CSV table of C-alpha atoms in Angstrom, one decimal:
chain,number,residue,atom,x,y,z
A,1,MET,CA,86.8,123.5,82.6
A,2,VAL,CA,89.8,123.9,85.0
A,3,ARG,CA,90.0,121.2,87.7
A,4,ALA,CA,90.5,122.5,91.2
A,5,LYS,CA,93.8,121.3,92.7
A,6,PRO,CA,93.5,118.8,95.6
A,7,PHE,CA,95.8,120.8,97.8
A,8,CYS,CA,96.4,124.3,99.2
A,9,THR,CA,99.8,126.0,99.2
A,10,VAL,CA,101.2,126.7,102.7
A,11,VAL,CA,102.2,130.2,103.5
A,12,GLN,CA,105.8,130.2,104.9
A,13,GLN,CA,105.7,130.6,108.7
A,14,HIS,CA,108.5,131.2,111.2
A,15,TYR,CA,108.5,128.8,114.1
A,16,THR,CA,110.0,129.4,117.6
A,17,PRO,CA,111.5,126.3,119.0
A,18,GLY,CA,110.1,125.3,122.4
A,19,THR,CA,111.9,123.3,125.1
A,20,ALA,CA,109.2,120.7,125.5
A,21,VAL,CA,108.0,119.9,122.0
A,22,MET,CA,110.6,121.2,119.5
A,23,HIS,CA,112.8,118.1,119.4
A,24,VAL,CA,114.7,118.4,116.1
A,25,GLU,CA,117.2,115.7,115.4
A,26,MET,CA,119.8,115.1,112.7
A,27,LYS,CA,117.2,112.8,111.1
A,28,THR,CA,115.1,115.9,110.4
A,29,VAL,CA,117.9,117.3,108.3
A,30,ALA,CA,118.3,113.9,106.6
A,31,LEU,CA,114.6,113.8,105.8
A,32,GLY,CA,114.7,117.3,104.3
A,33,ALA,CA,117.6,116.4,102.1
A,34,PHE,CA,115.9,113.1,101.2
A,35,LEU,CA,112.7,114.8,100.1
A,36,ILE,CA,114.7,117.2,97.9
A,37,VAL,CA,116.4,114.2,96.3
A,38,ILE,CA,113.0,112.7,95.6
A,39,ALA,CA,111.7,115.9,94.0
A,40,VAL,CA,114.8,116.5,91.8
A,41,VAL,CA,116.2,113.0,91.1
A,42,GLY,CA,113.5,110.6,92.0
A,43,ILE,CA,111.0,111.9,89.5
A,44,ALA,CA,113.5,111.4,86.7
A,45,ALA,CA,115.1,108.1,87.8
A,46,GLY,CA,112.2,106.6,89.7
A,47,VAL,CA,114.5,104.2,91.4
A,48,LEU,CA,115.5,105.7,94.8
A,49,LEU,CA,112.8,104.0,96.9
A,50,THR,CA,109.9,101.7,96.4
A,51,SER,CA,106.8,103.7,95.5
A,52,LEU,CA,103.5,102.8,96.9
A,53,PRO,CA,100.1,103.3,95.2
A,54,PRO,CA,99.2,107.0,94.9
A,55,GLY,CA,95.8,108.5,95.5
A,56,SER,CA,93.4,108.6,92.6
A,57,ASN,CA,91.4,111.4,90.9
A,58,GLY,CA,94.4,113.8,91.5
A,59,GLY,CA,94.4,113.1,95.2
A,60,GLY,CA,97.7,111.2,95.0
A,61,GLY,CA,99.6,114.4,94.1
A,62,ASN,CA,101.5,112.6,91.3
A,63,ASP,CA,100.3,114.5,88.3
A,64,ASP,CA,103.3,115.7,86.3
A,65,ASP,CA,102.2,119.3,86.6
A,66,SER,CA,101.1,119.2,90.2
A,67,GLY,CA,104.5,119.9,91.8
A,68,LEU,CA,103.8,117.3,94.5
A,69,THR,CA,106.2,114.7,95.7
A,70,PRO,CA,105.3,111.1,94.7
A,71,ASP,CA,104.3,108.8,97.6
A,72,THR,CA,107.3,107.0,98.9
A,73,ASP,CA,107.8,104.4,101.6
A,74,LEU,CA,110.2,105.8,104.2
A,75,PHE,CA,111.0,102.5,105.8
A,76,SER,CA,114.7,102.4,104.8
A,77,GLN,CA,115.2,105.9,106.2
A,78,ASP,CA,114.8,104.6,109.8
A,79,LEU,CA,112.9,107.7,110.9
A,80,GLU,CA,111.7,107.2,114.4
A,81,ALA,CA,109.0,109.8,115.2
A,82,PRO,CA,110.1,112.0,118.1
A,83,ASP,CA,107.9,111.9,121.2
A,84,TRP,CA,106.4,115.2,120.6
A,85,ASN,CA,103.7,116.6,122.9
A,86,LEU,CA,100.8,118.0,120.9
A,87,ILE,CA,98.1,120.4,122.1
A,88,MET,CA,94.6,118.9,121.5
A,89,SER,CA,91.4,120.9,121.0
A,90,ASP,CA,90.4,120.4,124.6
A,91,GLY,CA,93.7,121.8,125.9
A,92,SER,CA,95.2,118.5,126.8
A,93,LEU,CA,98.6,117.3,125.7
A,94,LEU,CA,98.9,114.2,123.5
A,95,SER,CA,102.2,112.3,123.4
A,96,LEU,CA,103.0,110.6,120.1
A,97,GLU,CA,104.6,107.8,122.0
A,98,SER,CA,101.2,107.0,123.6
A,99,LEU,CA,99.8,106.2,120.2
A,100,GLU,CA,102.2,103.3,119.4
A,101,GLY,CA,100.6,100.0,118.7
A,102,LYS,CA,98.5,101.2,115.7
A,103,PHE,CA,99.2,102.9,112.5
A,104,VAL,CA,98.8,106.7,113.1
A,105,ILE,CA,97.4,108.8,110.2
A,106,VAL,CA,98.5,112.4,110.8
A,107,ASP,CA,96.5,114.9,108.8
A,108,LEU,CA,98.3,118.3,108.5
A,109,MET,CA,95.8,121.0,107.6
A,110,THR,CA,94.5,124.5,107.9
A,111,THR,CA,90.9,125.6,108.5
A,112,SER,CA,91.0,127.9,105.5
A,113,CYS,CA,92.0,125.1,103.0
A,114,PRO,CA,89.1,123.8,100.9
A,115,ALA,CA,91.0,120.6,100.0
A,116,CYS,CA,91.3,119.9,103.8
A,117,GLU,CA,87.5,119.7,103.9
A,118,THR,CA,87.6,117.0,101.2
A,119,GLN,CA,90.3,115.2,103.2
A,120,ASN,CA,88.0,115.2,106.3
A,121,GLU,CA,85.4,113.2,104.4
A,122,HIS,CA,88.0,110.5,103.6
A,123,LEU,CA,89.2,110.5,107.2
A,124,LYS,CA,85.6,109.9,108.3
A,125,THR,CA,85.4,106.9,106.1
A,126,LEU,CA,88.7,105.7,107.4
A,127,TYR,CA,87.6,106.2,111.0
A,128,GLU,CA,84.3,104.4,110.6
A,129,ASP,CA,85.9,101.4,108.9
A,130,HIS,CA,89.4,101.1,110.4
A,131,SER,CA,89.6,102.7,113.8
A,132,ASP,CA,90.5,99.3,115.3
A,133,SER,CA,93.8,99.4,113.4
A,134,MET,CA,94.4,103.1,112.8
A,135,THR,CA,94.5,106.2,115.0
A,136,LEU,CA,93.7,109.4,113.3
A,137,LEU,CA,95.2,112.7,114.3
A,138,THR,CA,94.3,116.1,112.6
A,139,LEU,CA,96.7,119.0,113.3
A,140,ASN,CA,96.3,122.6,112.3
A,141,VAL,CA,99.6,123.9,111.0
A,142,ASP,CA,98.6,127.6,111.1
A,143,LEU,CA,100.5,129.5,113.8
A,144,SER,CA,97.4,131.5,114.6
A,145,ALA,CA,95.4,128.4,115.5
A,146,THR,CA,94.1,128.1,119.0
A,147,THR,CA,92.4,125.4,121.0
A,148,SER,CA,89.1,127.1,120.9
A,149,ILE,CA,89.3,127.4,117.1
A,150,MET,CA,90.1,123.7,116.8
A,151,ALA,CA,87.4,122.8,119.4
A,152,ASP,CA,84.8,124.6,117.2
A,153,TYR,CA,86.2,123.0,114.1
A,154,LYS,CA,86.1,119.5,115.6
A,155,GLU,CA,82.5,120.0,116.8
A,156,SER,CA,81.1,121.7,113.7
A,157,ARG,CA,82.5,119.0,111.4
A,158,ASP,CA,81.7,116.1,113.7
A,159,LEU,CA,85.2,114.7,113.8
A,160,ASP,CA,85.4,111.9,116.3
A,161,TRP,CA,89.2,111.5,116.4
A,162,TYR,CA,92.1,113.5,117.8
A,163,VAL,CA,92.1,117.1,116.6
A,164,GLY,CA,94.6,119.7,117.7
A,165,ILE,CA,97.5,122.0,116.9
A,166,ASP,CA,100.9,121.3,115.3
A,167,SER,CA,102.6,122.6,118.5
A,168,ASN,CA,105.5,124.9,117.6
A,169,GLY,CA,105.3,123.6,114.1
A,170,VAL,CA,107.1,120.4,114.9
A,171,PHE,CA,105.5,118.4,112.0
A,172,SER,CA,105.7,121.4,109.6
A,173,SER,CA,109.3,121.9,110.3
A,174,TYR,CA,110.2,118.2,110.2
A,175,PHE,CA,108.6,117.7,106.8
A,176,SER,CA,109.3,121.2,105.4
A,177,LEU,CA,105.6,121.4,104.8
A,178,ARG,CA,104.6,122.9,101.4
A,179,TYR,CA,100.9,122.0,100.9
A,180,THR,CA,97.8,121.1,102.9
A,181,PRO,CA,96.5,118.6,103.4
A,182,THR,CA,99.6,116.6,103.8
A,183,VAL,CA,99.3,113.2,105.4
A,184,ALA,CA,102.1,111.4,107.3
A,185,VAL,CA,101.8,107.7,108.4
A,186,ILE,CA,103.5,106.4,111.5
A,187,ASP,CA,103.7,102.7,111.8
A,188,PRO,CA,102.8,100.7,115.0
A,189,ASP,CA,106.5,100.7,116.1
A,190,GLY,CA,106.6,104.5,116.0
A,191,TYR,CA,108.5,105.1,112.7
A,192,PHE,CA,107.5,107.5,109.9
A,193,ARG,CA,106.5,105.4,106.9
A,194,MET,CA,104.8,107.7,104.4
A,195,PHE,CA,104.8,111.3,103.4
A,196,HIS,CA,101.8,112.3,101.1
A,197,GLU,CA,101.0,115.7,99.7
A,198,GLY,CA,97.4,116.5,98.7
A,199,VAL,CA,94.1,114.9,99.3
A,200,TRP,CA,94.5,111.2,100.0
A,201,GLU,CA,91.5,109.0,99.5
A,202,ALA,CA,90.5,106.5,102.2
A,203,ASP,CA,90.7,103.4,100.0
A,204,ASP,CA,94.2,104.4,98.9
A,205,ILE,CA,95.4,104.9,102.5
A,206,VAL,CA,94.1,101.5,103.4
A,207,GLN,CA,95.8,99.9,100.4
A,208,THR,CA,99.1,101.6,101.2
A,209,VAL,CA,99.0,100.7,104.9
A,210,SER,CA,98.2,97.1,104.0
A,211,LEU,CA,101.4,96.8,102.0
A,212,MET,CA,103.6,98.1,104.8
A,213,ASP,CA,105.7,95.6,106.9
A,214,ARG,CA,104.8,95.8,110.5
């Protein structure tokens, strides 16, 4: 029996930079190079950065044949999240800066990805048990996504947290997105701390966040 992969491959898309939300800094380039180093060198050496617990049951994306990047704490990279304005399902704009004070769990997904439905269930558990310390944000990375599509998606799946669009592909470009779901963690001070490819189970997210310095 062939086990279904806990991720979907992202079709390459071309993003048009916008004046309001496409704030690409040199740190973006640094992160891209950093992730390449992890994929090429980190797997062999395993000593570039401190690895945190991966997801279980294949959800961590760390199987040798998965092609996914191992979970790595990005603390030493000093990657402050830009203050992007993201379009929510109700048409409003959400500023990343407004979410500081809690850990922000950013779920990058598409509506056509089966693994993203699995991720939703873990996010529901996370929201129910840890919404006091974590803010959840689900963003559709598909360029064809609209607010009406995401409003229907949010309602039909009973998602009680922020749901919207990866406006102008800011997250997708920043992380050179390869798979969905991909989960990014922003700490309470507004810095990127984790980049995880594939389904990430709720218990593993909680364990990982608990090990991060605030």
